[in-house]
Amino acid sequence: MHPIEILTANLPALLDGLWMTIKLTGLGAIAAGLCAPWLALARANGPRWAQWGLRGYISFIRGTPILAQLFLVFYGSGQFRPFLTDIGLWSFFRDPFNCALLVFAVNSCAYQTEILRGAISAVPRGQIEGAHALGLKRWQVLRFITFPNAYRMAWPALGNEVILLMKASALASIVTVFELMGRTRQIFSRSFDLSVYLWAAVFYLALTAGFVFLWRLAERRLSHHLRQGDAP
Amino acid sequence: MTDLFAWGDAGWGDEILFGALTTIRLALVSLPVGLAIGLTVAALSMAQSRVARAIATGYTTLMRGLPEILTLFIVYNGVGMLINVVSGWIAPDARPPELSPFIAGVAALAMVFGAFSAEVIRGAFTALDKGQTEAARAFGMRPVQILFLVQLPQVWRLALPGLGNLWINMLKDTALVSVIALDELMRATKVAIGVTKQPFTFYLIACLIYWGLSVASEVGLARMERRANRYVVKR
């Protein structure tokens, strides 16, 4: 079949998969983004035991394939089925989407924590001391000094991490989540037409390009006050 | 617990170890191929010709933007079909040779490694001190001599941290090749689980083995970096 026909014939399925990819990536990144700043604070300035625990967590996540992490949660949870049923969590772990989302969130959280830790420790000490001298409370220092500075520095790296997560979300297809890669494999197994893989590639590249554009837009907003020559 | 991982027919220790060895072999074979691609693409990206630069940019953008598993499937299925077509032309009656998962895995991993390492290598080249190249030319060194005696030793030093990260990423990406039925660590683990019905235990062991390989790589790379920087004056 002509590549265009392959696309038009399967467009609804592919778009459905694309939406699933966006959902997996977006929800995973947001869930990770909610935990990461607090873990990064603990990793940068927390008590010794918290720092060691977080180091172990980050090292494990970074040192193992995300596919292995996914299998550990999705298939591994089956080993504790009676226990998980008892505490009412089995229905959660039975669903591959939930497992994939959990793994992506925990995985991305480790990377985001490491990125933010670097940024938090790079916030100039003078600014924090100045804020204390002005009588700002601890949470105010975090809210107005530490986090705005840290996020501005970490923003490009965080964007890269979201793109990596988006690419990793293709692995969910292996535990039967029908996101873009899953739909693509399904269509290929019926048609044996290679062009569907090339269309998937186009979709992924478009997704990355769109995301990079939005992320840059947000970056401009975050550092608006730092640009020279702009009218106030 | 210990008899689960016993040697021989009783346990799964040897199967999993052989799987881990295949994982290491896959990564070690992909490394030089990927580095060769990386050097070639880096050279293209620094070439005079605009076409060469466009090819390099296109390749790195494409390979870095696609999920590794998609690259693997395109290589495995695409090259497989190509082999069928070509062997159909040459010898229509013979059975076409099959593309081994190992070779498909090496090809895909090396293509991805090549794209990322090209960027690292290009970055290292641009970080070199221009004055050294000019001085070498003033001494009358030929371009090949400049490349091998002045530039490459320093590129190695500057690119090593980036390449080290890529090596660890590739080591982890070998797990994907289990999906096209190569008997590496992930697949050996899966086979063991099919019999023992203990998925958590075995996948945890697999994770720990990958973790061990990553940590060992980090330690080794830190040593190599220290060695590569031994003549660098600290300022």
Short mmCIF file of C-alpha atoms in Angstrom, two decimals:
data_model
loop_
_atom_site.label_atom_id
_atom_site.label_comp_id
_atom_site.label_asym_id
_atom_site.label_seq_id
_atom_site.Cartn_x
_atom_site.Cartn_y
_atom_site.Cartn_z
CA MET A 1 0.00 0.00 0.00
CA HIS A 2 1.04 3.56 -0.54
CA PRO A 3 2.45 5.21 2.63
CA ILE A 4 -0.25 7.90 2.50
CA GLU A 5 -2.96 5.23 2.39
CA ILE A 6 -1.41 3.51 5.39
CA LEU A 7 -1.60 6.79 7.26
CA THR A 8 -5.16 7.68 6.33
CA ALA A 9 -6.41 4.15 6.95
CA ASN A 10 -4.92 4.09 10.45
CA LEU A 11 -5.05 7.71 11.45
CA PRO A 12 -7.69 7.35 14.22
CA ALA A 13 -5.71 4.54 15.88
CA LEU A 14 -2.45 6.45 15.60
CA LEU A 15 -3.94 9.66 16.97
CA ASP A 16 -5.47 7.67 19.81
CA GLY A 17 -2.01 6.26 20.53
CA LEU A 18 -0.47 9.71 20.31
CA TRP A 19 -2.93 11.01 22.89
CA MET A 20 -2.10 8.06 25.16
CA THR A 21 1.62 8.87 24.82
CA ILE A 22 0.93 12.49 25.75
CA LYS A 23 -1.16 11.38 28.74
CA LEU A 24 1.48 8.92 29.99
CA THR A 25 4.31 11.42 29.58
CA GLY A 26 2.41 14.41 30.89
CA LEU A 27 0.93 12.72 33.96
CA GLY A 28 4.23 10.98 34.72
CA ALA A 29 6.22 14.20 34.42
CA ILE A 30 3.73 16.17 36.51
CA ALA A 31 3.57 13.55 39.27
CA ALA A 32 7.37 13.47 39.32
CA GLY A 33 7.50 17.26 39.23
CA LEU A 34 5.35 17.45 42.35
CA CYS A 35 7.70 15.24 44.40
CA ALA A 36 11.07 16.26 42.98
CA PRO A 37 11.51 19.75 44.56
CA TRP A 38 11.01 18.42 48.10
CA LEU A 39 13.29 15.45 47.51
CA ALA A 40 15.87 17.78 45.96
CA LEU A 41 15.77 19.98 49.06
CA ALA A 42 16.29 16.93 51.24
CA ARG A 43 19.07 15.72 48.95
CA ALA A 44 20.80 19.11 49.08
CA ASN A 45 20.32 20.16 52.71
CA GLY A 46 18.49 17.34 54.49
CA PRO A 47 19.67 15.10 57.31
CA ARG A 48 22.41 12.59 56.61
CA TRP A 49 20.08 9.54 56.50
CA ALA A 50 17.76 11.23 54.01
CA GLN A 51 20.69 12.13 51.78
CA TRP A 52 21.97 8.55 51.78
CA GLY A 53 18.52 7.12 51.12
CA LEU A 54 17.98 9.47 48.20
CA ARG A 55 21.42 8.71 46.80
CA GLY A 56 20.57 5.03 46.79
CA TYR A 57 17.19 5.63 45.16
CA ILE A 58 18.67 7.86 42.44
CA SER A 59 21.59 5.52 41.81
CA PHE A 60 19.26 2.52 41.46
CA ILE A 61 16.89 4.30 39.07
CA ARG A 62 19.76 5.65 36.98
CA GLY A 63 21.64 2.37 36.98
CA THR A 64 18.86 0.05 35.81
CA PRO A 65 16.98 -0.08 32.49
CA ILE A 66 13.53 1.46 32.68
CA LEU A 67 12.23 -1.68 30.96
CA ALA A 68 13.49 -3.76 33.89
CA GLN A 69 11.83 -1.35 36.33
CA LEU A 70 8.59 -1.66 34.40
CA PHE A 71 8.71 -5.46 34.43
CA LEU A 72 9.61 -5.45 38.12
CA VAL A 73 6.43 -3.51 38.95
CA PHE A 74 4.02 -4.91 36.36
CA TYR A 75 4.96 -8.61 36.42
CA GLY A 76 6.61 -8.52 39.84
CA SER A 77 3.45 -7.33 41.57
CA GLY A 78 1.85 -10.64 40.59
CA GLN A 79 4.05 -12.40 43.12
CA PHE A 80 2.28 -10.48 45.91
CA ARG A 81 -1.20 -10.82 44.49
CA PRO A 82 -2.90 -12.20 47.66
CA PHE A 83 -1.34 -9.46 49.78
CA LEU A 84 -2.16 -6.71 47.28
CA THR A 85 -5.75 -8.00 47.01
CA ASP A 86 -6.06 -7.89 50.80
CA ILE A 87 -5.06 -4.26 51.01
CA GLY A 88 -7.17 -3.37 47.97
CA LEU A 89 -4.30 -2.41 45.64
CA TRP A 90 -4.46 -5.34 43.23
CA SER A 91 -6.90 -3.59 40.90
CA PHE A 92 -4.30 -0.81 40.59
CA PHE A 93 -1.37 -3.09 39.76
CA ARG A 94 -3.42 -5.26 37.38
CA ASP A 95 -3.76 -2.36 34.96
CA PRO A 96 -0.67 -1.91 32.75
CA PHE A 97 -1.39 1.80 32.32
CA ASN A 98 -1.22 2.37 36.09
CA CYS A 99 2.00 0.38 36.38
CA ALA A 100 3.61 2.25 33.49
CA LEU A 101 2.54 5.58 34.93
CA LEU A 102 3.87 4.66 38.37
CA VAL A 103 7.22 3.54 36.97
CA PHE A 104 7.58 6.62 34.77
CA ALA A 105 6.73 8.93 37.67
CA VAL A 106 9.17 7.24 40.06
CA ASN A 107 11.84 7.12 37.35
CA SER A 108 11.47 10.72 36.23
CA CYS A 109 11.31 11.88 39.84
CA ALA A 110 14.82 10.52 40.43
CA TYR A 111 16.22 12.38 37.42
CA GLN A 112 14.34 15.59 38.22
CA THR A 113 15.54 15.43 41.83
CA GLU A 114 19.12 15.16 40.68
CA ILE A 115 18.71 18.05 38.25
CA LEU A 116 17.03 20.28 40.86
CA ARG A 117 19.56 19.40 43.52
CA GLY A 118 22.32 20.80 41.36
CA ALA A 119 20.30 23.93 40.68
CA ILE A 120 19.36 24.44 44.34
CA SER A 121 22.97 24.23 45.47
CA ALA A 122 23.91 26.70 42.73
CA VAL A 123 21.58 29.42 44.06
CA PRO A 124 23.93 32.17 45.30
CA ARG A 125 24.24 32.06 49.08
CA GLY A 126 24.21 35.84 49.30
CA GLN A 127 20.65 35.97 48.01
CA ILE A 128 19.44 33.55 50.66
CA GLU A 129 21.33 35.37 53.41
CA GLY A 130 19.92 38.66 52.14
CA ALA A 131 16.41 37.25 52.27
CA HIS A 132 16.97 36.04 55.83
CA ALA A 133 18.34 39.45 56.78
CA LEU A 134 15.19 41.04 55.39
CA GLY A 135 13.22 38.87 57.81
CA LEU A 136 11.67 36.47 55.29
CA LYS A 137 10.44 33.23 56.81
CA ARG A 138 11.89 29.92 55.68
CA TRP A 139 9.04 29.03 53.35
CA GLN A 140 9.13 32.55 51.92
CA VAL A 141 12.81 32.15 51.14
CA LEU A 142 11.97 28.92 49.29
CA ARG A 143 8.99 30.46 47.54
CA PHE A 144 10.64 33.71 46.44
CA ILE A 145 14.38 32.99 46.28
CA THR A 146 15.43 29.37 46.14
CA PHE A 147 12.84 27.79 43.83
CA PRO A 148 12.48 30.62 41.27
CA ASN A 149 16.27 30.72 40.88
CA ALA A 150 16.66 26.96 40.84
CA TYR A 151 13.89 26.38 38.29
CA ARG A 152 15.27 29.05 36.00
CA MET A 153 18.66 27.36 36.01
CA ALA A 154 17.25 23.84 35.76
CA TRP A 155 14.62 24.59 33.11
CA PRO A 156 16.51 23.40 29.97
CA ALA A 157 17.68 20.23 31.74
CA LEU A 158 14.16 19.54 32.98
CA GLY A 159 12.89 19.90 29.41
CA ASN A 160 15.45 17.33 28.24
CA GLU A 161 14.27 15.01 30.98
CA VAL A 162 10.64 15.28 29.81
CA ILE A 163 11.75 14.44 26.27
CA LEU A 164 13.64 11.41 27.56
CA LEU A 165 10.49 10.37 29.45
CA MET A 166 8.44 10.78 26.29
CA LYS A 167 10.83 8.47 24.46
CA ALA A 168 10.78 6.01 27.34
CA SER A 169 6.98 5.96 27.32
CA ALA A 170 7.23 3.89 24.13
CA LEU A 171 8.26 0.99 26.38
CA ALA A 172 4.75 0.89 27.82
CA SER A 173 3.77 -0.82 24.57
CA ILE A 174 5.69 -3.89 25.75
CA VAL A 175 3.32 -4.32 28.70
CA THR A 176 0.33 -3.89 26.32
CA VAL A 177 -0.45 -0.21 26.81
CA PHE A 178 -1.69 1.04 23.45
CA GLU A 179 0.17 4.30 23.20
CA LEU A 180 1.72 5.46 19.92
CA MET A 181 4.29 2.66 19.79
CA GLY A 182 1.70 0.05 20.81
CA ARG A 183 -0.72 1.16 18.09
CA THR A 184 2.13 1.17 15.59
CA ARG A 185 3.17 -2.37 16.43
CA GLN A 186 -0.47 -3.47 16.26
CA ILE A 187 -0.88 -1.98 12.79
CA PHE A 188 2.45 -3.45 11.65
CA SER A 189 1.51 -6.93 12.84
CA ARG A 190 -1.61 -6.77 10.66
CA SER A 191 -0.19 -5.11 7.55
CA PHE A 192 3.57 -5.90 7.61
CA ASP A 193 4.00 -2.51 6.02
CA LEU A 194 7.13 -0.79 7.25
CA SER A 195 5.84 2.70 6.46
CA VAL A 196 3.71 2.69 9.61
CA TYR A 197 6.96 2.74 11.63
CA LEU A 198 8.12 5.71 9.61
CA TRP A 199 4.85 7.49 10.34
CA ALA A 200 5.33 6.77 14.03
CA ALA A 201 8.78 8.33 13.73
CA VAL A 202 7.22 11.43 12.17
CA PHE A 203 4.69 11.61 15.01
CA TYR A 204 7.39 11.29 17.67
CA LEU A 205 9.54 13.95 16.03
CA ALA A 206 6.57 16.29 15.74
CA LEU A 207 5.74 15.71 19.38
CA THR A 208 9.32 16.52 20.41
CA ALA A 209 9.43 19.61 18.20
CA GLY A 210 6.12 20.89 19.59
CA PHE A 211 7.27 20.28 23.13
CA VAL A 212 10.60 22.04 22.62
CA PHE A 213 8.72 25.05 21.22
CA LEU A 214 6.38 25.26 24.21
CA TRP A 215 9.21 24.72 26.68
CA ARG A 216 11.26 27.57 25.14
CA LEU A 217 8.21 29.81 25.35
CA ALA A 218 7.90 29.02 29.05
CA GLU A 219 11.63 29.62 29.50
CA ARG A 220 11.30 33.10 28.01
CA ARG A 221 8.57 33.86 30.51
CA LEU A 222 10.59 32.52 33.42
CA SER A 223 13.57 34.74 32.64
CA HIS A 224 11.61 37.69 31.30
CA HIS A 225 13.05 40.15 33.82
CA LEU A 226 16.63 39.14 32.98
CA ARG A 227 16.52 40.18 29.34
CA GLN A 228 18.11 43.44 28.37
CA GLY A 229 16.39 46.12 26.37
CA ASP A 230 12.83 44.95 26.89
CA ALA A 231 10.25 47.55 27.76
CA PRO A 232 9.04 46.96 31.32
CA MET B 1 16.11 -19.14 47.76
CA THR B 2 19.67 -20.33 47.18
CA ASP B 3 18.55 -23.36 45.16
CA LEU B 4 16.62 -21.02 42.83
CA PHE B 5 19.96 -19.63 41.71
CA ALA B 6 21.91 -22.86 41.85
CA TRP B 7 24.23 -23.86 39.03
CA GLY B 8 23.26 -26.41 36.39
CA ASP B 9 19.82 -27.87 35.73
CA ALA B 10 18.51 -27.41 39.25
CA GLY B 11 18.65 -23.63 39.40
CA TRP B 12 18.81 -20.57 37.24
CA GLY B 13 22.18 -19.15 38.25
CA ASP B 14 24.03 -20.20 35.11
CA GLU B 15 21.22 -19.18 32.71
CA ILE B 16 21.06 -15.71 34.20
CA LEU B 17 24.83 -15.36 34.23
CA PHE B 18 25.01 -16.31 30.56
CA GLY B 19 22.27 -13.79 29.86
CA ALA B 20 24.30 -11.13 31.64
CA LEU B 21 27.38 -12.09 29.59
CA THR B 22 25.36 -11.69 26.37
CA THR B 23 24.26 -8.26 27.61
CA ILE B 24 27.88 -7.27 28.18
CA ARG B 25 28.97 -8.74 24.83
CA LEU B 26 26.19 -6.82 23.05
CA ALA B 27 27.25 -3.54 24.66
CA LEU B 28 30.98 -4.16 24.06
CA VAL B 29 30.45 -4.98 20.37
CA SER B 30 28.16 -1.98 19.86
CA LEU B 31 30.66 0.42 21.46
CA PRO B 32 33.36 0.53 18.73
CA VAL B 33 30.74 0.50 15.96
CA GLY B 34 28.90 3.36 17.65
CA LEU B 35 32.12 5.31 18.19
CA ALA B 36 33.02 4.89 14.52
CA ILE B 37 29.59 6.25 13.54
CA GLY B 38 30.00 9.05 16.07
CA LEU B 39 33.42 10.09 14.73
CA THR B 40 32.16 9.97 11.14
CA VAL B 41 29.07 12.05 11.90
CA ALA B 42 31.13 14.49 13.98
CA ALA B 43 33.54 14.88 11.05
CA LEU B 44 30.59 15.50 8.71
CA SER B 45 29.15 18.07 11.09
CA MET B 46 32.43 20.01 11.05
CA ALA B 47 32.99 19.70 7.29
CA GLN B 48 33.17 22.60 4.84
CA SER B 49 30.39 21.22 2.67
CA ARG B 50 26.91 22.37 3.59
CA VAL B 51 25.42 19.07 2.39
CA ALA B 52 27.66 17.11 4.77
CA ARG B 53 26.65 19.33 7.68
CA ALA B 54 22.98 18.95 6.80
CA ILE B 55 23.31 15.15 6.71
CA ALA B 56 25.00 15.19 10.12
CA THR B 57 22.34 17.46 11.65
CA GLY B 58 19.54 15.38 10.15
CA TYR B 59 21.02 12.15 11.44
CA THR B 60 21.60 13.36 14.99
CA THR B 61 18.20 15.07 15.22
CA LEU B 62 16.40 11.97 13.94
CA MET B 63 18.24 9.43 16.07
CA ARG B 64 18.08 11.50 19.24
CA GLY B 65 14.38 12.27 18.78
CA LEU B 66 13.13 8.73 18.22
CA PRO B 67 12.46 6.25 20.99
CA GLU B 68 15.25 3.65 20.96
CA ILE B 69 12.71 0.84 20.71
CA LEU B 70 11.30 2.36 17.50
CA THR B 71 14.80 2.55 16.02
CA LEU B 72 15.31 -1.09 16.96
CA PHE B 73 12.08 -2.19 15.31
CA ILE B 74 12.78 -0.18 12.16
CA VAL B 75 16.26 -1.71 11.90
CA TYR B 76 15.12 -5.25 12.71
CA ASN B 77 12.06 -5.32 10.44
CA GLY B 78 13.40 -2.97 7.79
CA VAL B 79 16.75 -4.66 7.30
CA GLY B 80 15.03 -8.04 7.51
CA MET B 81 12.72 -7.09 4.64
CA LEU B 82 15.65 -5.65 2.68
CA ILE B 83 17.53 -8.94 3.04
CA ASN B 84 14.47 -10.83 1.79
CA VAL B 85 14.12 -8.58 -1.25
CA VAL B 86 17.82 -8.68 -2.11
CA SER B 87 18.08 -12.44 -1.71
CA GLY B 88 14.95 -12.74 -3.85
CA TRP B 89 16.81 -10.98 -6.67
CA ILE B 90 20.01 -12.95 -6.30
CA ALA B 91 18.66 -16.41 -5.63
CA PRO B 92 14.87 -16.60 -5.91
CA ASP B 93 14.70 -20.24 -4.85
CA ALA B 94 17.01 -20.18 -1.85
CA ARG B 95 15.69 -19.45 1.61
CA PRO B 96 16.69 -15.91 2.57
CA PRO B 97 19.22 -15.67 5.39
CA GLU B 98 17.72 -14.45 8.65
CA LEU B 99 18.89 -11.31 10.39
CA SER B 100 20.15 -12.36 13.79
CA PRO B 101 18.72 -10.39 16.72
CA PHE B 102 22.28 -9.84 17.95
CA ILE B 103 23.34 -8.07 14.77
CA ALA B 104 20.10 -6.06 14.61
CA GLY B 105 20.67 -5.08 18.23
CA VAL B 106 24.26 -4.02 17.57
CA ALA B 107 23.15 -1.99 14.55
CA ALA B 108 20.36 -0.16 16.41
CA LEU B 109 22.38 0.46 19.58
CA ALA B 110 25.38 1.67 17.58
CA MET B 111 23.21 4.01 15.49
CA VAL B 112 21.78 5.60 18.63
CA PHE B 113 25.18 5.75 20.35
CA GLY B 114 26.68 7.22 17.18
CA ALA B 115 24.18 10.08 17.09
CA PHE B 116 24.64 11.06 20.72
CA SER B 117 28.42 10.58 20.69
CA ALA B 118 28.75 12.70 17.55
CA GLU B 119 27.44 15.65 19.56
CA VAL B 120 29.83 14.92 22.43
CA ILE B 121 32.82 14.59 20.09
CA ARG B 122 31.91 17.74 18.18
CA GLY B 123 31.61 19.61 21.46
CA ALA B 124 35.05 18.37 22.50
CA PHE B 125 36.58 19.52 19.20
CA THR B 126 35.11 22.99 19.52
CA ALA B 127 36.47 23.21 23.07
CA LEU B 128 40.04 22.71 21.85
CA ASP B 129 42.43 25.63 22.03
CA LYS B 130 42.73 27.02 18.49
CA GLY B 131 46.20 28.36 19.19
CA GLN B 132 47.56 24.83 19.57
CA THR B 133 46.40 23.83 16.10
CA GLU B 134 47.87 27.02 14.67
CA ALA B 135 51.14 26.45 16.50
CA ALA B 136 51.28 22.88 15.21
CA ARG B 137 50.74 24.14 11.67
CA ALA B 138 53.46 26.73 12.18
CA PHE B 139 55.82 23.91 13.17
CA GLY B 140 55.07 22.38 9.80
CA MET B 141 52.99 19.43 11.02
CA ARG B 142 50.75 17.81 8.47
CA PRO B 143 46.96 17.74 9.08
CA VAL B 144 47.07 14.01 9.93
CA GLN B 145 49.81 14.64 12.48
CA ILE B 146 47.87 17.54 13.97
CA LEU B 147 44.78 15.37 14.25
CA PHE B 148 46.52 12.42 15.91
CA LEU B 149 49.20 14.16 17.98
CA VAL B 150 47.51 17.39 19.03
CA GLN B 151 43.75 17.19 18.69
CA LEU B 152 42.60 13.63 19.35
CA PRO B 153 44.46 13.13 22.67
CA GLN B 154 42.68 16.19 24.05
CA VAL B 155 39.35 15.33 22.46
CA TRP B 156 39.55 12.03 24.31
CA ARG B 157 40.04 13.83 27.60
CA LEU B 158 37.21 16.30 26.98
CA ALA B 159 34.75 13.80 25.54
CA LEU B 160 35.29 11.07 28.10
CA PRO B 161 32.67 12.16 30.69
CA GLY B 162 29.99 12.50 28.00
CA LEU B 163 30.94 9.23 26.34
CA GLY B 164 30.89 7.52 29.74
CA ASN B 165 27.28 8.56 30.29
CA LEU B 166 26.40 7.31 26.82
CA TRP B 167 28.09 3.98 27.54
CA ILE B 168 25.93 3.49 30.64
CA ASN B 169 22.83 4.47 28.68
CA MET B 170 23.70 1.93 26.02
CA LEU B 171 24.32 -0.75 28.62
CA LYS B 172 20.77 -0.15 29.85
CA ASP B 173 19.33 0.03 26.34
CA THR B 174 20.56 -3.51 25.66
CA ALA B 175 17.52 -4.62 27.67
CA LEU B 176 15.36 -3.53 24.74
CA VAL B 177 16.92 -6.13 22.48
CA SER B 178 15.16 -8.81 24.55
CA VAL B 179 12.00 -7.68 22.75
CA ILE B 180 13.34 -9.06 19.45
CA ALA B 181 14.20 -12.36 21.13
CA LEU B 182 17.89 -12.09 21.90
CA ASP B 183 18.74 -14.24 24.92
CA GLU B 184 20.33 -11.52 27.02
CA LEU B 185 19.78 -10.81 30.71
CA MET B 186 16.15 -9.67 30.48
CA ARG B 187 15.07 -12.62 28.39
CA ALA B 188 16.96 -15.18 30.46
CA THR B 189 15.16 -13.72 33.47
CA LYS B 190 11.82 -14.01 31.72
CA VAL B 191 12.47 -17.66 30.86
CA ALA B 192 13.36 -18.39 34.49
CA ILE B 193 10.16 -16.71 35.65
CA GLY B 194 8.08 -18.78 33.23
CA VAL B 195 9.14 -21.86 35.21
CA THR B 196 9.55 -20.60 38.76
CA LYS B 197 6.58 -18.17 38.83
CA GLN B 198 8.55 -15.72 40.95
CA PRO B 199 8.62 -12.58 38.81
CA PHE B 200 9.51 -10.12 41.54
CA THR B 201 12.48 -12.09 42.84
CA PHE B 202 13.96 -12.62 39.41
CA TYR B 203 13.36 -9.16 37.99
CA LEU B 204 14.86 -7.74 41.18
CA ILE B 205 17.95 -9.87 40.62
CA ALA B 206 18.11 -8.66 37.01
CA CYS B 207 17.82 -5.07 38.21
CA LEU B 208 20.60 -5.63 40.73
CA ILE B 209 22.85 -7.08 38.03
CA TYR B 210 22.24 -4.05 35.77
CA TRP B 211 22.83 -1.79 38.75
CA GLY B 212 26.10 -3.56 39.50
CA LEU B 213 27.22 -3.18 35.88
CA SER B 214 26.35 0.53 35.92
CA VAL B 215 28.13 1.21 39.20
CA ALA B 216 31.18 -0.76 38.05
CA SER B 217 31.19 1.28 34.83
CA GLU B 218 31.00 4.50 36.82
CA VAL B 219 33.98 3.46 38.95
CA GLY B 220 35.96 2.42 35.88
CA LEU B 221 35.11 5.64 34.07
CA ALA B 222 36.13 7.78 37.03
CA ARG B 223 39.54 6.07 36.90
CA MET B 224 39.86 6.59 33.17
CA GLU B 225 38.99 10.26 33.61
CA ARG B 226 41.59 10.66 36.31
CA ARG B 227 44.16 9.02 34.04
CA ALA B 228 43.14 11.10 31.02
CA ASN B 229 43.52 14.29 33.05
CA ARG B 230 46.80 13.38 34.71
CA TYR B 231 48.86 15.98 32.85
CA VAL B 232 46.29 18.73 33.11
CA VAL B 233 47.44 21.61 35.26
CA LYS B 234 44.79 22.47 37.83
CA ARG B 235 44.04 26.14 37.91
#
